[in-house]
mmCIF file of C-alpha atoms (C1' of nucleotides) in Angstrom:
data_model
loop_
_atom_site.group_PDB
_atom_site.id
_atom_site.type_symbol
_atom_site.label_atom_id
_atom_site.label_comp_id
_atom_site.label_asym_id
_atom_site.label_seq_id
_atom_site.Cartn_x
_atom_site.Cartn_y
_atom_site.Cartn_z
ATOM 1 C CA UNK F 1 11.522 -17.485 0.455
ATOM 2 C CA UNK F 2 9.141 -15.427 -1.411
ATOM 3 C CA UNK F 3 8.404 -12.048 0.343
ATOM 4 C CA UNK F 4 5.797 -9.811 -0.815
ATOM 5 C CA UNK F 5 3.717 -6.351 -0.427
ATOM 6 C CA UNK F 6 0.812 -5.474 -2.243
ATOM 7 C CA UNK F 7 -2.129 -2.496 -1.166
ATOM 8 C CA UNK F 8 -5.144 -4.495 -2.401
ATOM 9 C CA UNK F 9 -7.762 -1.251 -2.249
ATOM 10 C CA UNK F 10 -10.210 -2.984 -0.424
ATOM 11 C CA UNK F 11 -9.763 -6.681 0.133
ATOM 12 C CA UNK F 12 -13.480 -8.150 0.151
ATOM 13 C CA UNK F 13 -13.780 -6.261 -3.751
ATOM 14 C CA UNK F 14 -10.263 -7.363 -3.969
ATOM 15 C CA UNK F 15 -10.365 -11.052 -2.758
ATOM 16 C CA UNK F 16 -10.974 -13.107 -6.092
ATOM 17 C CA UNK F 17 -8.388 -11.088 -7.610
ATOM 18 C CA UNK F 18 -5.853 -11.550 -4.739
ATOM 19 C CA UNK F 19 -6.827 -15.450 -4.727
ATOM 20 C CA UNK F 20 -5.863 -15.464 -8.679
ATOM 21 C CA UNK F 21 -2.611 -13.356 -8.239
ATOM 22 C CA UNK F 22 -1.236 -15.908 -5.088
ATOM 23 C CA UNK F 23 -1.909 -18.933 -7.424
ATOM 24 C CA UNK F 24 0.267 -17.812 -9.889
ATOM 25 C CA UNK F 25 3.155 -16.489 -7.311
ATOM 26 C CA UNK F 26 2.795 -18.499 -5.066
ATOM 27 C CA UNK F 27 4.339 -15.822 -2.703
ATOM 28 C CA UNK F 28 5.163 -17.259 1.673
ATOM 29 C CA UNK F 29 5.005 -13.922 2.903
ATOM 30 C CA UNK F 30 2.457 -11.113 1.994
ATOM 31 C CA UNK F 31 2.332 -7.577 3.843
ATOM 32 C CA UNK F 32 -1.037 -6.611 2.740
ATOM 33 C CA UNK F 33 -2.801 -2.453 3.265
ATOM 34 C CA UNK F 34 -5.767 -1.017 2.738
ATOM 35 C CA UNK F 35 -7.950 -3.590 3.803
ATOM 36 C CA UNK F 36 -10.993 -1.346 4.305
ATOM 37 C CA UNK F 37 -12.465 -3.952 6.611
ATOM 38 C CA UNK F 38 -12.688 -4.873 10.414
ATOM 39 C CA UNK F 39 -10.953 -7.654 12.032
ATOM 40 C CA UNK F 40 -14.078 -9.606 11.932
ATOM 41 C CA UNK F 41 -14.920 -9.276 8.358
ATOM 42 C CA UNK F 42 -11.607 -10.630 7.179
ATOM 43 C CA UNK F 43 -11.959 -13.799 4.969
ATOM 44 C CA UNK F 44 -10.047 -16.003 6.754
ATOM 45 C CA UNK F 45 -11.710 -19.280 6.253
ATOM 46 C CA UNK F 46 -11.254 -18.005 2.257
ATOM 47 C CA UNK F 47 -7.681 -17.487 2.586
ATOM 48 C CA UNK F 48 -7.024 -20.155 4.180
ATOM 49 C CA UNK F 49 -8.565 -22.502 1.783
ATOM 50 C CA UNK F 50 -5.065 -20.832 -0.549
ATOM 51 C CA UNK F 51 -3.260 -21.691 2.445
ATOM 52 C CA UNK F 52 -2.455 -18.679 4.070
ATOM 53 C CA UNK F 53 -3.069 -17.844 7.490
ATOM 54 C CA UNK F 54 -3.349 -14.040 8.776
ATOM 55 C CA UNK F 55 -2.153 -11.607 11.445
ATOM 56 C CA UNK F 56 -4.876 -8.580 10.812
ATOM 57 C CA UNK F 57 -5.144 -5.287 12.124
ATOM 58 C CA UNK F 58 -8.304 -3.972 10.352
ATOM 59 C CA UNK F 59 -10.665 -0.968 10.880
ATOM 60 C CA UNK F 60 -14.271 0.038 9.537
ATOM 61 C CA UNK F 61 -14.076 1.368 5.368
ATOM 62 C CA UNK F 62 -10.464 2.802 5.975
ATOM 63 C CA UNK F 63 -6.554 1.982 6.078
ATOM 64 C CA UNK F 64 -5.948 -1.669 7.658
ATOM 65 C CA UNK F 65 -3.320 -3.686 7.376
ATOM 66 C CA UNK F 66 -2.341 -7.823 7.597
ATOM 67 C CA UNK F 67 0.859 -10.296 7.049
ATOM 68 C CA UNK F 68 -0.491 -13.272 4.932
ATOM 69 C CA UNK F 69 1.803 -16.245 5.756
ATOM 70 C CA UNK F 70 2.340 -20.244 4.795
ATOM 71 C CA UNK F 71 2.963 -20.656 8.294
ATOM 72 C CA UNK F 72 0.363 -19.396 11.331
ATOM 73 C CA UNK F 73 2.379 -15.404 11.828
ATOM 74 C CA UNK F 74 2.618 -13.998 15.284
ATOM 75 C CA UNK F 75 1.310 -11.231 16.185
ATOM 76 C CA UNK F 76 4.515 -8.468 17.522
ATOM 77 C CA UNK F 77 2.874 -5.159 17.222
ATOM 78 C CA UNK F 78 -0.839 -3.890 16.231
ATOM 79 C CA UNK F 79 -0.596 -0.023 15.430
ATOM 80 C CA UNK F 80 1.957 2.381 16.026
ATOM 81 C CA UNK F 81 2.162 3.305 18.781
ATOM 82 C CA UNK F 82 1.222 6.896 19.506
ATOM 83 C CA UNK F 83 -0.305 6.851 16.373
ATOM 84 C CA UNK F 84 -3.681 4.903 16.688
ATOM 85 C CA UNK F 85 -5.969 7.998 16.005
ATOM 86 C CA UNK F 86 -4.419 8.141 12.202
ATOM 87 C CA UNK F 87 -6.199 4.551 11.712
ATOM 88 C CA UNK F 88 -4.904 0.930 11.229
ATOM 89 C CA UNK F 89 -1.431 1.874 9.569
ATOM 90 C CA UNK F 90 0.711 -1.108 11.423
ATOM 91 C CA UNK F 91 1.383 -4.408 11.789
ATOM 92 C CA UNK F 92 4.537 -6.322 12.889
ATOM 93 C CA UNK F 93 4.284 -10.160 13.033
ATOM 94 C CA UNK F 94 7.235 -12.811 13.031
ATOM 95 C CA UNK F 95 7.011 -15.340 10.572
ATOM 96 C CA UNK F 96 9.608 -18.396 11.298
ATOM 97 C CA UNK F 97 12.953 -16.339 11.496
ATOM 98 C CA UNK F 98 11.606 -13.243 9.892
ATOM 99 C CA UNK F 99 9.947 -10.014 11.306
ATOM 100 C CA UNK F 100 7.665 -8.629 8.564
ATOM 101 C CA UNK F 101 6.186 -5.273 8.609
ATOM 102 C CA UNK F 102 2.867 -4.101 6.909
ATOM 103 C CA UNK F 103 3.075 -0.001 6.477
ATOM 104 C CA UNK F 104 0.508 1.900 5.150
ATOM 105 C CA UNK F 105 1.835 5.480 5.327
ATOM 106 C CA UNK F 106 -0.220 8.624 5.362
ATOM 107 C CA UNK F 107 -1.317 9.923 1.838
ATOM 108 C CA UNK F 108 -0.948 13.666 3.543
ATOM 109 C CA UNK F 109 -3.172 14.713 0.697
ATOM 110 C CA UNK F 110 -1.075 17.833 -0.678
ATOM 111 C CA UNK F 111 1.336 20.157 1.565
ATOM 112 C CA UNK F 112 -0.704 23.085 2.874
ATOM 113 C CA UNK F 113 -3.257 20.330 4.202
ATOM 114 C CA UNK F 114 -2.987 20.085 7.891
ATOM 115 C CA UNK F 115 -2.883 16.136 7.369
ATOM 116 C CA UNK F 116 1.034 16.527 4.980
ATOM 117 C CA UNK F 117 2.704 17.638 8.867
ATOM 118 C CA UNK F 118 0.816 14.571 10.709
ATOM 119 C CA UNK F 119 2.207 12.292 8.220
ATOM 120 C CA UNK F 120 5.594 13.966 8.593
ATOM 121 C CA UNK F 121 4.979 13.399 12.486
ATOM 122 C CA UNK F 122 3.704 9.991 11.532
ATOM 123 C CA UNK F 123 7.143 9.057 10.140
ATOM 124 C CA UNK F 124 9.262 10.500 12.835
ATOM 125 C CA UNK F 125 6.822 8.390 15.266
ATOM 126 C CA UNK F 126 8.026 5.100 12.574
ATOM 127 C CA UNK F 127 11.722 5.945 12.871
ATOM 128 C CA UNK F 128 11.319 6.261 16.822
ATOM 129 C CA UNK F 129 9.652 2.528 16.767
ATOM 130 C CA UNK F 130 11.961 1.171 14.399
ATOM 131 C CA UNK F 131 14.711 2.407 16.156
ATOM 132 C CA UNK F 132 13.169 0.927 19.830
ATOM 133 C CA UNK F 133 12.385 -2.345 18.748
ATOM 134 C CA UNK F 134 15.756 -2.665 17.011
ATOM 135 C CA UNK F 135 14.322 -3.727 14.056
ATOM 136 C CA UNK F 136 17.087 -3.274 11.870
ATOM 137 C CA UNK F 137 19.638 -5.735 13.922
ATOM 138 C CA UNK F 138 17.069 -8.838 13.299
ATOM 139 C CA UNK F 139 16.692 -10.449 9.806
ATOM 140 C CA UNK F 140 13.573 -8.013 8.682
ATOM 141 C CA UNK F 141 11.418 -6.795 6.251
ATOM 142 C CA UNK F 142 9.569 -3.377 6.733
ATOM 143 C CA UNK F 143 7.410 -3.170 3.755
ATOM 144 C CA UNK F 144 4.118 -1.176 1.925
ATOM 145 C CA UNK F 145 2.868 1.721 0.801
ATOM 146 C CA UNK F 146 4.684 4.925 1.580
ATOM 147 C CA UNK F 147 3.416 7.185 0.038
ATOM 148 C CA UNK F 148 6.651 9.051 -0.473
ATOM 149 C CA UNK F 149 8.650 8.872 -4.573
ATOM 150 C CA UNK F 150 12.431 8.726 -2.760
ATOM 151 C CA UNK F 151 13.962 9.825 -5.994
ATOM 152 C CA UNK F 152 12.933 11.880 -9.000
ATOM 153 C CA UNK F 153 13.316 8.678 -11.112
ATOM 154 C CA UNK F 154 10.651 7.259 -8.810
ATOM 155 C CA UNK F 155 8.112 9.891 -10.658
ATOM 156 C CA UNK F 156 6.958 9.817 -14.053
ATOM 157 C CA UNK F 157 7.055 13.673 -13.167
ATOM 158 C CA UNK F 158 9.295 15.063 -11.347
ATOM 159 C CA UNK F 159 10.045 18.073 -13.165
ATOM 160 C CA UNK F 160 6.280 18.876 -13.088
ATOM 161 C CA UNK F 161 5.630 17.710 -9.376
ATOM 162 C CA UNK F 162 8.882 19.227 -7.720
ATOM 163 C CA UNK F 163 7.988 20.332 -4.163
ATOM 164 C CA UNK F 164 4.106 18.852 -4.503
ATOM 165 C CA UNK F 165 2.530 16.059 -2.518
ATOM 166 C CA UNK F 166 5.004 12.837 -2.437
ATOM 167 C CA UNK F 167 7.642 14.762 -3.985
ATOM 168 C CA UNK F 168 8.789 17.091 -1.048
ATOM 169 C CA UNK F 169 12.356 17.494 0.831
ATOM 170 C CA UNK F 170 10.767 16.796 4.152
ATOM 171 C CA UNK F 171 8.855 13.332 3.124
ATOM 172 C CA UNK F 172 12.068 12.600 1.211
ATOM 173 C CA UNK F 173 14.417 12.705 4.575
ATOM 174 C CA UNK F 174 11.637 10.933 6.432
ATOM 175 C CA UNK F 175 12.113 8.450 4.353
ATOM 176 C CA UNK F 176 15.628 8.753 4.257
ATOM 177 C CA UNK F 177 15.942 8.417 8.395
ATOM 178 C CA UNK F 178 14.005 4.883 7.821
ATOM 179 C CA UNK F 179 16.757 3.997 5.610
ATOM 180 C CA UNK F 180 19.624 5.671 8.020
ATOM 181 C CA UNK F 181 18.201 3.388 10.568
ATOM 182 C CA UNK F 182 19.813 0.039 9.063
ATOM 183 C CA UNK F 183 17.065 -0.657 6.003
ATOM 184 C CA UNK F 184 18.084 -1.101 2.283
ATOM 185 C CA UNK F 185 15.195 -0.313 -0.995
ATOM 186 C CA UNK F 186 15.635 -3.783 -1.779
ATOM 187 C CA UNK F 187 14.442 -2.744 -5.579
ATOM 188 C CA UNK F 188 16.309 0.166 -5.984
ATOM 189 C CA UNK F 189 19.932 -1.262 -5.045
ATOM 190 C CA UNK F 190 18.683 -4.889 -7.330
ATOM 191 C CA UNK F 191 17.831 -1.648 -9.850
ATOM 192 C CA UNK F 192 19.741 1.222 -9.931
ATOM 193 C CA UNK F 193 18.923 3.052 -12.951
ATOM 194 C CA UNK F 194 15.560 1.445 -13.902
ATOM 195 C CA UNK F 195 12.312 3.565 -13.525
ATOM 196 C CA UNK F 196 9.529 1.305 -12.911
ATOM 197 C CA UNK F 197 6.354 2.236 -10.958
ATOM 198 C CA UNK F 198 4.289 0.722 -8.336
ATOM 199 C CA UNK F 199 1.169 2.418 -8.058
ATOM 200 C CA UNK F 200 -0.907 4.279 -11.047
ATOM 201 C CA UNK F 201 -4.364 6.696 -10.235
ATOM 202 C CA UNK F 202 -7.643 4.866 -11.750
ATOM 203 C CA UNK F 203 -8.231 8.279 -13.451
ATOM 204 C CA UNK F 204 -7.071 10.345 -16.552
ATOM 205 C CA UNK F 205 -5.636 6.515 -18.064
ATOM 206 C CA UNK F 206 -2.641 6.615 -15.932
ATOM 207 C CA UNK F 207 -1.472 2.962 -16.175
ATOM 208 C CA UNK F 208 -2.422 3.166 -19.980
ATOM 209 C CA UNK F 209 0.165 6.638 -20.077
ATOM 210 C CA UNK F 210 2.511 4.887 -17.565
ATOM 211 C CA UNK F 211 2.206 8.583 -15.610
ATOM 212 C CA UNK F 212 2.653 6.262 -12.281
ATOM 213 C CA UNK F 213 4.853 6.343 -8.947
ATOM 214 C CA UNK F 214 7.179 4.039 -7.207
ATOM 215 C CA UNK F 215 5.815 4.022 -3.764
ATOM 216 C CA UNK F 216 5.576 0.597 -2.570
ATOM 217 C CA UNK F 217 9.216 -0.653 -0.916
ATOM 218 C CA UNK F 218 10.116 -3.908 0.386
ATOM 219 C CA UNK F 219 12.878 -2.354 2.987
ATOM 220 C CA UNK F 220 15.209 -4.891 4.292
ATOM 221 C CA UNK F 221 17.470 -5.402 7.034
ATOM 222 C CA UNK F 222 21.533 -6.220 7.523
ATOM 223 C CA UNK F 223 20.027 -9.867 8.531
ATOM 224 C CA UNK F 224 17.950 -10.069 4.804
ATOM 225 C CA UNK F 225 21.263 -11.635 2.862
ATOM 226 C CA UNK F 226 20.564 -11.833 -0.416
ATOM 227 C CA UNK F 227 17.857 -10.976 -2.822
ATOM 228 C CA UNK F 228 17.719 -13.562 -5.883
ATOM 229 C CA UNK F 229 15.348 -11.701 -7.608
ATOM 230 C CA UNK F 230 12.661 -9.280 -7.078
ATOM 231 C CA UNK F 231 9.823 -7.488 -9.222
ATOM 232 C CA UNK F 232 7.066 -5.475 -9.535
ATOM 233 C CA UNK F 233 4.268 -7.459 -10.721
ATOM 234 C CA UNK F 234 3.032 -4.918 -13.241
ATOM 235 C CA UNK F 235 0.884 -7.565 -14.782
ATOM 236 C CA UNK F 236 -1.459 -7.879 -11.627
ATOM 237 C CA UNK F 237 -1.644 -4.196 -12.404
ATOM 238 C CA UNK F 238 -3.943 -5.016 -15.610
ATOM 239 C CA UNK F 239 -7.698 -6.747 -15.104
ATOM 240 C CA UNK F 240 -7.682 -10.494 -14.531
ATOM 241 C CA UNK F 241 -10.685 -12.499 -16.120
ATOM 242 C CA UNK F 242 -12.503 -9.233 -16.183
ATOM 243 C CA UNK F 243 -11.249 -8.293 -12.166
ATOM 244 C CA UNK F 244 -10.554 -4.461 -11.268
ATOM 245 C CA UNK F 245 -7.501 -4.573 -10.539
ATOM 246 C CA UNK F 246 -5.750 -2.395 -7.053
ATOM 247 C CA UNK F 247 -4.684 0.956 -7.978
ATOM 248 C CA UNK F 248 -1.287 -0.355 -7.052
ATOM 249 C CA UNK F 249 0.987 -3.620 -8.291
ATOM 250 C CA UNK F 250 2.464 -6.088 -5.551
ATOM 251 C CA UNK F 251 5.907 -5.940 -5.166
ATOM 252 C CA UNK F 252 7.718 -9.628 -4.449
ATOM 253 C CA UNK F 253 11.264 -10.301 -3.656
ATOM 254 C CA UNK F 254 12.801 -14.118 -3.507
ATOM 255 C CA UNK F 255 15.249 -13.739 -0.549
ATOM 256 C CA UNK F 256 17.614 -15.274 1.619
ATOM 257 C CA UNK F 257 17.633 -14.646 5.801
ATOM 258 C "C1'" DA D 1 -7.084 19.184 -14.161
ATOM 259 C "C1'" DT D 2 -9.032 15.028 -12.415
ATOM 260 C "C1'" DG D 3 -11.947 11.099 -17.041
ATOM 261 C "C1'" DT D 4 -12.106 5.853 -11.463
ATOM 262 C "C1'" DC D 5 -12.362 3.252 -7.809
ATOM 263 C "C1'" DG D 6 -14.139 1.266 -2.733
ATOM 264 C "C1'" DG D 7 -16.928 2.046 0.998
ATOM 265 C "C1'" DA D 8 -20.610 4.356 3.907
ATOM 266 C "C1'" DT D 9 -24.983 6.332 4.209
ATOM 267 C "C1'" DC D 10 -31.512 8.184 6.772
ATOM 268 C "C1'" DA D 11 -29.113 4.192 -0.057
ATOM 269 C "C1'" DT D 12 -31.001 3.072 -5.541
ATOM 270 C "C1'" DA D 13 -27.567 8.992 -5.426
ATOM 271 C "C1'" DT D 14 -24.115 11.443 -3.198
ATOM 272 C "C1'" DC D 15 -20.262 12.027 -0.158
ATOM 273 C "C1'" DC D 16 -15.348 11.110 1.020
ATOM 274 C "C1'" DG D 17 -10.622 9.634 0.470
ATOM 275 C "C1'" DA D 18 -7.239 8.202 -2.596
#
DNA sequence: ATGTCGGATCATATCCGA
């Protein structure tokens, strides 16, 4: 099956684009973020039409989050728990014999901002969930936008950016206790060495420069057995038939439970 | 440092967050 994650920036400006990019990937699982819409305005009766139905977690202009599935997705969790007054940042549905994840992660803005140590809290509040609903010991996929570069060849500048926003110690081990939990990058151990990005700022011609970030994991568990193949879609990163494209690619993995 | 987006608002311009 075809797994994938992808923070659309806004789904309603987003939705003819999204409707082009599932044509051509024809993906059977997509973890979705930044929705930037309430439950009620989500264009179900348009996705649907692709054949995808929706679990949705939304909220008014900001975060929000959804699993996109072939088959109708149950709902497991809605929010993190603990968490709710950081927004829409969670959603846990069970798709056949998968348990798929939608993360949107705190930005955290840069480190003296009071937000960088509730996103640090944020995470901690993740691991404890994770780590209570046993997610790693069932065939899973915790996937999105973390907000976090886990190496210095996830940066197209680390050098420059050492100790700044996304490139700290303390977001790195937060990220790290995810993976301590029972969770594998799924891209990173397909691609060891290769630097490839995930997300590039609208401004300054970053995608043109390639100055970008790897941000957006697909994290699987033990149960996940193999992964035939899996990509960022860099060319959903470009306009489509004259579309603004997300600020960040999807991510899609072909895998085996 | 910040050239662009999406969304909200006492809206047709300005803000906020990313």
């Amino acid at each position: 099956m075809r797994v994938a994650t992808w923070n659309v920036n806004g789904l309603r400006s987003r939705l003819d684009f999204v409707k082009i990019w599932l044509r051509e990937r024809q993906p059977d699982v997509v973890a979705l973020q930044e929705l930037k819409l309430e439950d009620d305005r989500f264009p179900r009766a348009e996705l649907e039409a692709e054949g995808y139905f929706a679990a949705v977690h939304g909220q008014k202009a900001w975060n929000g989050v959804a699993v996109l599935a072939r088959e109708k997705p149950d709902m497991v969790q809605s929010g993190l728990p603990g968490e709710a007054e950081f927004g829409s940042r969670l959603l846990t549905a069970r798709v056949g014999g998968l348990t798929v994840t939608s993360l949107y992660c705190p930005n955290g803005k840069h480190v003296e901002h009071e937000d960088f140590q509730r996103k640090l809290a944020w995470f901690e509040s993740l691991s404890d969930h994770l780590e209570a609903t046993s997610m790693s010991t069932h065939p899973a996929i915790v996937c999105g936008d973390f907000n976090v570069c886990p190496q210095g060849i996830d940066s197209w500048n680390e050098a420059g950016k050492a100790g700044k926003i996304f490139h700290t110690r303390e977001e790195r081990r937060s990220f790290q206790n995810l993976l301590a939990l029972g969770f594998i990058d799924l891209y990173r151990r397909q691609h060891p060495d290769r630097q490839a990005f995930s997300w590039w700022d609208y401004r300054a011609g970053s995608f043109h420069r390639n100055t970008g970030l790897r941000i957006d994991f697909l994290l699987g568990s033990s149960g996940v057995a193999e992964v035939r193949e899996i990509e960022i879609d860099r060319e959903f990163r470009k306009k489509q038939d004259g579309l603004t494209p997300s600020d960040h690619a999807p991510v899609w993995a072909d895998i085996q439970i």
